[in-house]
Amino acid sequence: MVIKALSLYQDRTSLVHTIDPITKLVFILFSLSFPLILQNIYWSVGILIFCILLLLLGKVFKQTLPILGLSFILLLSILVIQGLYSPKNETLFFSVGFIRFYEEGLLVAVRIILRVTTLLCSVCILVLTTKPSDLIQSLMKKGLPAKIGYVLNSVMQIIPEMRSTMATISDAQRSRGIETEGKLITRIKAFFPLLGPVIMNALVSTRERSMALEVRGFNSTAKKSYLVEPTFSRIGFPLQIVMMVVLAGAIGWRIFQ
Amino acid sequence: MSIISVRHLNYRYPLKKELTLVDLSFAINKGEFIGIVGQNLAGKSTLCQALIGLVPHFHKGAYGGIVEINGINVQESDVNTISEKAGIVFQNPFTQISGSKLTVYEEIAFGLENLGIPQKEMKMRIDQALKLLDIYECRNQNPFELSGGQMQRMAIASIITMRPEVIILDEPTSQLDPKGTEEVFRAINALSKEGMTVIMVEHKIESIAKYADRIMLMANGGIIDFDSPQKVFSRADILDYGVPPPVYTQICRQLGIRNKNTGLYPITLEEAYEWMVSTE
Amino acid sequence: MTSITVKSLSFYYKKEDPILTDISLTFDQRTTAIIGQNGAGKTTLVKLLKGLLKPASGEIWINDQDTRVVSVAKLAGYIGLVFQNPNDQIFKSKVIDEVMFGPLNVGQPKEEAITNSMNALLMVGMEDKKDDHPYDLSLSERKLISIASIIAMNTDIVIFDEPTIAQDYAGKETIKRVIHDLQKKGKWVITIIHDMDFVAETFARTIVLANGKILLDGTTREIFLQKDVLVQAGLNLPHVTQLGYLLEKNKTVLTIDEFIKDSKL
């Protein structure tokens, strides 16, 4: 039985990987708010291109594509709906038969698409190039309670473990003549025989695990130490400052414009 | 010098009508290897949890009497303080994994991080434990990918790196195959040789008879006997308490092979063989 | 007619990492133990027999039904499997309802299901717990309930996966008796098990799996004669057999009674 951890992290060596998680979090904030403040579509395109460059630099662009692909369908529908039906629509952009697309609506849609894509890309930079445990550890050092940190960390492993328990339970009930596949009514009938043991198992193992954690100092009031102190490039902090300054500048420019 | 002292311990789980532990009094010396035997529901696991403070701090209920571990009154202390004195390993290796770490090495560090042990000290303790328990080669594996025997030894390592003076093991081999069982027994024996006090609940009678210094026989929440393995397993009435003596003892009893002076029967393979050959 | 035929069966999740390789096997009315280290492929083999997994190549026939095509639910009428952990199946709030769940699923009329379930509870010694809530019982009692819930399905074949785990002496004796009772009733009993003393006392035939292949297959006495092969497979000998070998090199003693009888000759 192989239990795979739920993590999108890609283990590569790149400059992006050496940047600390906090800086990457700040970058997500930056890449979202900067174009918002400036309200200029060229800046939005610029930031998106910059994100893609970072993904390429981090050697994880290929892993971003399926995520973008999934959201593409949703974004396409925004384009169609806004282009056709936006209340602001005045200027006809083009028409296919009796279907008319308007400039205003399309522009709104493009802005939304740019924003969502930028968000996805900057989140991908964080998620694909940062070990989840490093991210959580960094957050814990910034004041995230240790217990929440534990929960976040363990979700990655406990969910796959629960999935394998569920497979066993499904086997056990199928062995007693229950069908779990096929028509909806069959599936509904199989629901309780599957759910009952899943809940009981979860309760039992949670109780056992909490005892095991208890005797391993989980509620200790001592200041936590860390086995591994991940080393990140020192450039992170200056980068955070630069982003903050640029943002402040952008806000100032908007106010005094 | 006794490291654990229990006086008139009584305990009843919440919502239960009957006592699970009934008026237990005993003492355990530093460095002893104690085996606890008895049928299911005799109170063995509950006693283990009372020694470590999970009873009454984790499981509430009615509690009476005094449990002292290394001079600390368990009831007046808390699980954190006690866990620096004594550690416990449970039956199911799976549910002891914190689930928040990706390698065996990091998993063992979990408890040490919680206690705030400095990094250098942590690494030293972990390396030492990995070697002592013979799992050094698995240190970079995912904890969930280990075999049962390896997982259970990892659980033991997680406890002994916290440097308790007593380690309590509640049926640590019940879910393991013969090889895993053998590995765990060997590891525990190594700990015992290092001077650690070991308390182990075990159904595998032949193994516990071989390693333990003293055997505690429990039934219905009480202690029936607490003596040398040979004395306890030579009791004519032991099966009445749901515990079969080792196969070797059963054979020798039926054949009447025993020590002329003490009237006791052999309890290990080697003893049985020697005594049989010498009586022929 | 009860029959189990396994023909050149192989199984893997990933081709480069085979779990079972080219296994051919038939079973009969002898009580059969399957032993081997963890990871030898024992559980995978019984899941294949149950149709829970499908062969990567080769075939398995249960009572002339091809497990590759027949649904698990249909096979459940012929072959019962008691899982290791009773908590993986228990969901009813009364013991008797839990035991009756399988029989009703495989199409037994209610009256028959009640009779079979009560008989099964009687067989495992839990008849007086029939109205209890399963979670008010201990884990070892729940295991006996899960055994009864499979027996009540009245299948021709009953498979146990590690029935003695977490059982004390009394529990093991009960399970030993259940296996003999089933065999007397004409059922075929197959058991995955680690407890060698239990194997020696209980089973007529033993199959040793190692690395996804059959290492040994024969009467239990023949198997425990292959001391060196077993040790190599990470297995050990029953305690009484070990003492027997120490005293007389080439004789395989399987039970205490045998040992005593031999000694008195």
Coordinates of N, CA, C and O in Angstrom, one line a residue, chain C residues 86-212:
Chain C
P86 N -12.5 -5.5 12.7 CA -13.9 -5.5 12.7 C -14.5 -4.1 12.5 O -15.6 -4.0 12.0
N87 N -13.8 -3.1 12.9 CA -14.3 -1.8 12.8 C -14.5 -1.3 11.3 O -15.1 -0.3 11.1
D88 N -13.9 -2.1 10.4 CA -14.0 -1.8 9.0 C -15.4 -2.2 8.4 O -15.7 -1.9 7.3
Q89 N -16.2 -2.9 9.2 CA -17.5 -3.3 8.7 C -18.7 -3.0 9.6 O -19.8 -2.9 9.1
I90 N -18.5 -2.8 10.9 CA -19.6 -2.7 11.8 C -20.3 -1.3 11.6 O -19.7 -0.3 11.7
F91 N -21.6 -1.3 11.4 CA -22.3 -0.1 11.3 C -23.7 -0.1 11.9 O -24.4 0.9 12.0
K92 N -24.2 -1.3 12.2 CA -25.6 -1.3 12.8 C -25.5 -1.1 14.3 O -24.5 -1.3 14.9
S93 N -26.7 -0.7 14.9 CA -26.6 -0.4 16.3 C -27.0 -1.6 17.2 O -27.0 -1.5 18.4
K94 N -27.3 -2.8 16.5 CA -27.6 -4.0 17.3 C -26.8 -5.1 16.7 O -26.7 -5.3 15.5
V95 N -26.2 -5.9 17.6 CA -25.4 -7.0 17.1 C -26.1 -7.9 16.1 O -25.6 -8.2 15.0
I96 N -27.4 -8.3 16.4 CA -28.1 -9.2 15.5 C -28.3 -8.6 14.2 O -28.2 -9.3 13.1
D97 N -28.6 -7.3 14.1 CA -28.8 -6.6 12.8 C -27.5 -6.6 12.0 O -27.6 -6.8 10.8
E98 N -26.4 -6.4 12.7 CA -25.1 -6.4 12.0 C -24.9 -7.8 11.4 O -24.5 -7.9 10.2
V99 N -25.2 -8.8 12.2 CA -24.9 -10.2 11.7 C -25.8 -10.5 10.5 O -25.5 -11.2 9.6
M100 N -27.1 -10.0 10.6 CA -28.1 -10.3 9.5 C -27.9 -9.6 8.2 O -28.4 -9.9 7.2
F101 N -27.1 -8.5 8.3 CA -26.9 -7.7 7.1 C -26.4 -8.5 5.9 O -27.0 -8.4 4.8
G102 N -25.4 -9.2 6.0 CA -24.8 -10.0 4.9 C -25.8 -11.0 4.4 O -26.1 -11.1 3.2
P103 N -26.4 -11.9 5.3 CA -27.3 -12.9 4.8 C -28.5 -12.3 4.0 O -28.8 -12.8 3.0
L104 N -29.0 -11.2 4.5 CA -30.1 -10.5 3.7 C -29.6 -10.0 2.4 O -30.3 -10.2 1.4
N105 N -28.4 -9.5 2.3 CA -27.9 -9.0 1.1 C -27.7 -10.1 0.0 O -27.9 -9.9 -1.2
V106 N -27.3 -11.3 0.5 CA -27.1 -12.4 -0.5 C -28.4 -13.1 -0.8 O -28.4 -14.2 -1.4
G107 N -29.5 -12.6 -0.3 CA -30.8 -13.1 -0.7 C -31.5 -14.1 0.2 O -32.4 -14.8 -0.3
Q108 N -31.0 -14.3 1.4 CA -31.6 -15.2 2.3 C -33.0 -14.6 2.7 O -33.0 -13.4 3.1
P109 N -34.0 -15.4 2.8 CA -35.3 -14.9 3.3 C -35.1 -14.6 4.8 O -34.2 -15.1 5.5
K110 N -35.9 -13.7 5.3 CA -35.7 -13.1 6.6 C -35.6 -14.2 7.7 O -34.7 -14.2 8.5
E111 N -36.6 -15.2 7.6 CA -36.6 -16.3 8.7 C -35.3 -17.0 8.7 O -34.7 -17.3 9.7
E112 N -34.8 -17.3 7.4 CA -33.6 -18.1 7.3 C -32.4 -17.3 7.8 O -31.5 -17.8 8.5
A113 N -32.4 -16.0 7.5 CA -31.3 -15.1 7.9 C -31.3 -15.0 9.4 O -30.2 -15.1 10.0
I114 N -32.4 -15.0 10.1 CA -32.5 -15.0 11.6 C -31.9 -16.2 12.1 O -31.0 -16.2 13.0
T115 N -32.3 -17.4 11.6 CA -31.8 -18.7 12.1 C -30.3 -18.8 11.9 O -29.6 -19.1 12.8
N116 N -29.9 -18.4 10.7 CA -28.4 -18.5 10.4 C -27.6 -17.6 11.3 O -26.5 -18.0 11.8
S117 N -28.2 -16.4 11.5 CA -27.4 -15.4 12.3 C -27.3 -15.9 13.8 O -26.3 -15.8 14.4
M118 N -28.5 -16.4 14.3 CA -28.4 -16.9 15.7 C -27.5 -18.1 15.8 O -26.7 -18.2 16.8
N119 N -27.5 -19.0 14.8 CA -26.6 -20.1 14.9 C -25.1 -19.6 14.8 O -24.3 -20.2 15.5
A120 N -24.9 -18.6 14.0 CA -23.5 -18.1 13.9 C -23.1 -17.5 15.2 O -21.9 -17.7 15.7
L121 N -24.0 -16.7 15.8 CA -23.6 -16.1 17.1 C -23.4 -17.2 18.2 O -22.5 -17.1 19.0
L122 N -24.2 -18.2 18.1 CA -24.0 -19.4 19.0 C -22.6 -20.0 18.8 O -21.9 -20.3 19.8
M123 N -22.2 -20.1 17.6 CA -21.0 -20.7 17.3 C -19.8 -19.9 17.8 O -18.8 -20.5 18.3
V124 N -19.9 -18.6 17.8 CA -18.8 -17.8 18.3 C -19.0 -17.5 19.8 O -18.2 -16.7 20.4
G125 N -20.1 -18.0 20.4 CA -20.3 -17.8 21.8 C -20.8 -16.4 22.2 O -20.5 -15.9 23.3
M126 N -21.5 -15.7 21.3 CA -21.9 -14.3 21.5 C -23.4 -14.2 21.5 O -24.0 -13.1 21.3
E127 N -24.1 -15.4 21.7 CA -25.6 -15.4 21.5 C -26.2 -14.5 22.5 O -27.2 -13.8 22.3
D128 N -25.6 -14.4 23.7 CA -26.3 -13.5 24.8 C -26.0 -12.0 24.5 O -26.5 -11.2 25.3
K129 N -25.2 -11.7 23.5 CA -24.9 -10.3 23.3 C -25.8 -9.8 22.1 O -25.5 -8.7 21.5
K130 N -26.7 -10.6 21.6 CA -27.4 -10.3 20.4 C -28.1 -8.9 20.3 O -28.2 -8.3 19.2
D131 N -28.5 -8.4 21.4 CA -29.2 -7.1 21.4 C -28.3 -5.9 21.9 O -28.7 -4.8 22.0
D132 N -27.0 -6.2 22.1 CA -26.1 -5.2 22.5 C -25.7 -4.3 21.4 O -25.9 -4.7 20.2
H133 N -25.2 -3.1 21.7 CA -24.7 -2.2 20.7 C -23.2 -2.7 20.4 O -22.5 -2.8 21.4
P134 N -22.9 -2.9 19.2 CA -21.5 -3.5 18.9 C -20.4 -2.6 19.6 O -19.4 -3.2 20.0
Y135 N -20.6 -1.3 19.6 CA -19.5 -0.5 20.2 C -19.5 -0.5 21.7 O -18.6 0.2 22.3
D136 N -20.4 -1.2 22.3 CA -20.3 -1.4 23.8 C -19.5 -2.6 24.1 O -19.2 -2.9 25.2
L137 N -19.1 -3.3 23.0 CA -18.3 -4.5 23.2 C -16.9 -4.2 23.1 O -16.5 -3.2 22.5
S138 N -16.0 -5.1 23.5 CA -14.6 -4.9 23.4 C -14.2 -5.2 21.9 O -14.9 -5.9 21.2
L139 N -13.0 -4.8 21.5 CA -12.5 -5.1 20.2 C -12.5 -6.6 19.9 O -12.9 -7.0 18.8
S140 N -12.1 -7.4 20.8 CA -12.0 -8.8 20.5 C -13.4 -9.4 20.4 O -13.6 -10.3 19.6
E141 N -14.3 -8.9 21.2 CA -15.7 -9.3 21.0 C -16.3 -8.9 19.7 O -17.0 -9.6 19.0
R142 N -15.9 -7.7 19.3 CA -16.4 -7.2 17.9 C -15.9 -8.0 16.8 O -16.5 -8.3 15.8
K143 N -14.6 -8.5 17.0 CA -14.0 -9.4 16.0 C -14.9 -10.7 15.9 O -15.2 -11.2 14.8
L144 N -15.3 -11.2 17.0 CA -16.2 -12.4 17.0 C -17.5 -12.1 16.3 O -18.0 -13.0 15.6
I145 N -18.0 -10.9 16.5 CA -19.3 -10.5 15.8 C -19.0 -10.5 14.3 O -19.9 -11.0 13.5
S146 N -17.9 -9.9 13.9 CA -17.6 -9.8 12.5 C -17.4 -11.2 11.9 O -17.8 -11.5 10.7
I147 N -16.9 -12.2 12.7 CA -16.8 -13.5 12.2 C -18.2 -14.1 12.0 O -18.5 -14.7 11.0
A148 N -19.0 -13.9 13.0 CA -20.4 -14.5 12.9 C -21.1 -13.9 11.7 O -21.9 -14.6 11.1
S149 N -20.9 -12.6 11.4 CA -21.6 -12.0 10.4 C -21.3 -12.5 9.0 O -22.0 -12.5 8.1
I150 N -20.1 -13.1 8.9 CA -19.7 -13.8 7.7 C -20.2 -15.2 7.6 O -20.8 -15.7 6.6
I151 N -20.1 -15.9 8.8 CA -20.6 -17.3 8.9 C -22.1 -17.4 8.5 O -22.5 -18.3 7.9
A152 N -22.8 -16.4 9.0 CA -24.3 -16.4 8.8 C -24.6 -16.4 7.4 O -25.8 -16.7 7.0
M153 N -23.7 -15.9 6.5 CA -24.0 -15.8 5.1 C -24.0 -17.2 4.5 O -24.4 -17.4 3.3
N154 N -23.6 -18.2 5.2 CA -23.7 -19.6 4.8 C -23.0 -19.9 3.5 O -23.6 -20.5 2.6
T155 N -21.8 -19.3 3.3 CA -21.1 -19.5 2.0 C -20.4 -20.8 2.1 O -20.1 -21.4 3.2
D156 N -20.1 -21.4 0.9 CA -19.3 -22.7 0.8 C -17.9 -22.5 1.3 O -17.3 -23.4 1.8
I157 N -17.4 -21.3 1.1 CA -16.0 -21.0 1.4 C -15.9 -19.9 2.4 O -16.6 -18.9 2.3
V158 N -15.1 -20.0 3.5 CA -14.9 -19.0 4.5 C -13.4 -18.7 4.6 O -12.6 -19.6 4.8
I159 N -13.1 -17.4 4.4 CA -11.7 -17.0 4.5 C -11.5 -16.1 5.7 O -12.3 -15.2 5.9
F160 N -10.5 -16.3 6.5 CA -10.2 -15.4 7.6 C -8.9 -14.7 7.4 O -7.9 -15.3 7.0
D161 N -8.8 -13.4 7.6 CA -7.6 -12.7 7.5 C -7.1 -12.3 8.9 O -7.7 -11.5 9.6
E162 N -6.1 -13.0 9.4 CA -5.6 -12.8 10.7 C -6.6 -12.8 11.8 O -6.8 -11.8 12.6
P163 N -7.3 -13.9 12.0 CA -8.4 -13.9 13.0 C -7.9 -13.8 14.4 O -8.7 -13.4 15.3
T164 N -6.6 -14.2 14.7 CA -6.2 -14.2 16.1 C -5.6 -12.9 16.7 O -5.3 -12.8 17.8
I165 N -5.5 -11.9 15.8 CA -4.9 -10.6 16.2 C -5.8 -10.1 17.4 O -7.0 -10.0 17.3
A166 N -5.1 -9.6 18.4 CA -5.7 -9.0 19.6 C -6.6 -9.9 20.3 O -7.4 -9.5 21.2
Q167 N -6.5 -11.2 20.1 CA -7.3 -12.2 20.8 C -6.5 -12.8 21.9 O -5.3 -13.0 21.8
D168 N -7.1 -13.0 23.1 CA -6.4 -13.7 24.2 C -6.6 -15.2 24.0 O -7.2 -15.7 23.0
Y169 N -6.1 -15.9 25.0 CA -6.2 -17.4 25.0 C -7.6 -17.9 24.7 O -7.8 -18.7 23.8
A170 N -8.6 -17.3 25.5 CA -10.0 -17.8 25.3 C -10.5 -17.5 23.9 O -11.1 -18.4 23.3
G171 N -10.2 -16.3 23.4 CA -10.6 -15.9 22.1 C -10.0 -16.9 21.0 O -10.7 -17.3 20.1
K172 N -8.7 -17.2 21.1 CA -8.1 -18.1 20.2 C -8.7 -19.5 20.2 O -8.9 -20.1 19.2
E173 N -9.0 -19.9 21.4 CA -9.7 -21.2 21.5 C -11.0 -21.2 20.8 O -11.4 -22.2 20.1
T174 N -11.8 -20.1 21.0 CA -13.1 -20.0 20.3 C -12.9 -20.1 18.8 O -13.6 -20.8 18.1
I175 N -11.9 -19.3 18.3 CA -11.7 -19.3 16.8 C -11.3 -20.7 16.3 O -11.7 -21.1 15.3
K176 N -10.4 -21.3 17.1 CA -10.0 -22.7 16.7 C -11.2 -23.6 16.6 O -11.4 -24.3 15.6
R177 N -12.1 -23.5 17.5 CA -13.3 -24.3 17.5 C -14.2 -24.0 16.3 O -14.7 -24.9 15.7
V178 N -14.3 -22.7 16.1 CA -15.2 -22.2 14.9 C -14.7 -22.8 13.6 O -15.4 -23.3 12.8
I179 N -13.3 -22.8 13.5 CA -12.7 -23.3 12.2 C -13.0 -24.8 12.1 O -13.4 -25.3 11.0
H180 N -12.9 -25.6 13.2 CA -13.2 -27.0 13.1 C -14.7 -27.2 12.9 O -15.0 -28.1 12.1
D181 N -15.5 -26.5 13.5 CA -17.0 -26.6 13.3 C -17.4 -26.4 11.8 O -18.2 -27.1 11.3
L182 N -16.8 -25.3 11.3 CA -17.1 -25.0 9.9 C -16.6 -26.2 9.0 O -17.3 -26.5 8.0
Q183 N -15.5 -26.7 9.3 CA -14.9 -27.8 8.4 C -15.8 -29.0 8.5 O -16.2 -29.6 7.5
K184 N -16.3 -29.3 9.7 CA -17.2 -30.4 9.9 C -18.5 -30.2 9.1 O -19.1 -31.2 8.7
K185 N -18.9 -29.0 9.0 CA -20.2 -28.7 8.3 C -19.9 -28.8 6.8 O -20.8 -28.4 6.0
G186 N -18.7 -29.1 6.3 CA -18.4 -29.2 4.9 C -17.9 -27.9 4.3 O -17.8 -27.8 3.0
K187 N -17.7 -26.9 5.1 CA -17.2 -25.6 4.5 C -15.7 -25.7 4.3 O -15.0 -26.4 5.0
W188 N -15.2 -25.0 3.3 CA -13.8 -24.9 3.0 C -13.3 -23.7 3.8 O -13.8 -22.6 3.6
V189 N -12.3 -23.9 4.6 CA -11.8 -22.8 5.4 C -10.3 -22.4 5.0 O -9.5 -23.3 5.0
I190 N -10.1 -21.2 4.7 CA -8.8 -20.7 4.3 C -8.4 -19.6 5.3 O -9.3 -18.7 5.6
T191 N -7.2 -19.5 5.8 CA -6.9 -18.5 6.8 C -5.5 -18.0 6.6 O -4.5 -18.7 6.5
I192 N -5.4 -16.6 6.6 CA -4.1 -16.0 6.6 C -3.7 -15.8 8.0 O -4.5 -15.3 8.8
I193 N -2.5 -16.2 8.4 CA -2.2 -16.1 9.8 C -0.7 -16.1 10.1 O 0.1 -16.6 9.3
H194 N -0.3 -15.4 11.2 CA 1.1 -15.3 11.6 C 1.4 -16.2 12.7 O 2.6 -16.4 13.0
D195 N 0.4 -16.6 13.5 CA 0.6 -17.3 14.7 C 0.9 -18.8 14.4 O 0.0 -19.6 14.1
M196 N 2.2 -19.2 14.5 CA 2.6 -20.5 14.0 C 2.1 -21.6 14.9 O 1.8 -22.7 14.5
D197 N 2.0 -21.3 16.3 CA 1.5 -22.3 17.2 C 0.0 -22.7 16.8 O -0.4 -23.8 16.7
F198 N -0.7 -21.6 16.4 CA -2.1 -21.8 16.0 C -2.2 -22.6 14.7 O -3.0 -23.4 14.6
V199 N -1.3 -22.3 13.8 CA -1.2 -23.0 12.5 C -1.0 -24.5 12.8 O -1.8 -25.4 12.3
A200 N -0.1 -24.8 13.6 CA 0.3 -26.2 13.9 C -0.9 -26.9 14.5 O -1.2 -28.1 14.2
E201 N -1.6 -26.2 15.4 CA -2.7 -26.9 16.2 C -3.9 -27.1 15.3 O -4.8 -27.9 15.6
T202 N -4.1 -26.2 14.3 CA -5.4 -26.0 13.7 C -5.6 -26.5 12.3 O -6.6 -27.0 11.9
F203 N -4.5 -26.3 11.5 CA -4.7 -26.5 10.0 C -4.1 -27.8 9.5 O -3.0 -28.2 9.9
A204 N -4.8 -28.4 8.5 CA -4.3 -29.6 7.9 C -3.3 -29.3 6.8 O -2.3 -30.0 6.7
R205 N -3.5 -28.2 6.1 CA -2.7 -27.9 5.0 C -2.1 -26.5 5.2 O -2.8 -25.6 5.7
T206 N -0.9 -26.3 4.8 CA -0.3 -25.0 4.9 C 0.4 -24.6 3.6 O 1.1 -25.4 2.9
I207 N 0.2 -23.3 3.2 CA 0.8 -22.8 2.0 C 1.7 -21.6 2.4 O 1.3 -20.7 3.1
V208 N 2.9 -21.6 2.0 CA 3.9 -20.6 2.3 C 4.1 -19.7 1.1 O 4.5 -20.1 0.1
L209 N 3.7 -18.4 1.3 CA 4.0 -17.4 0.2 C 5.3 -16.6 0.6 O 5.5 -16.3 1.7
A210 N 6.1 -16.3 -0.5 CA 7.2 -15.5 -0.3 C 7.4 -14.7 -1.6 O 7.4 -15.3 -2.7
N211 N 7.5 -13.4 -1.5 CA 7.8 -12.5 -2.6 C 6.8 -12.8 -3.8 O 7.2 -12.8 -4.9
G212 N 5.5 -13.0 -3.4 CA 4.5 -13.2 -4.5 C 4.5 -14.5 -5.2 O 3.8 -14.7 -6.2

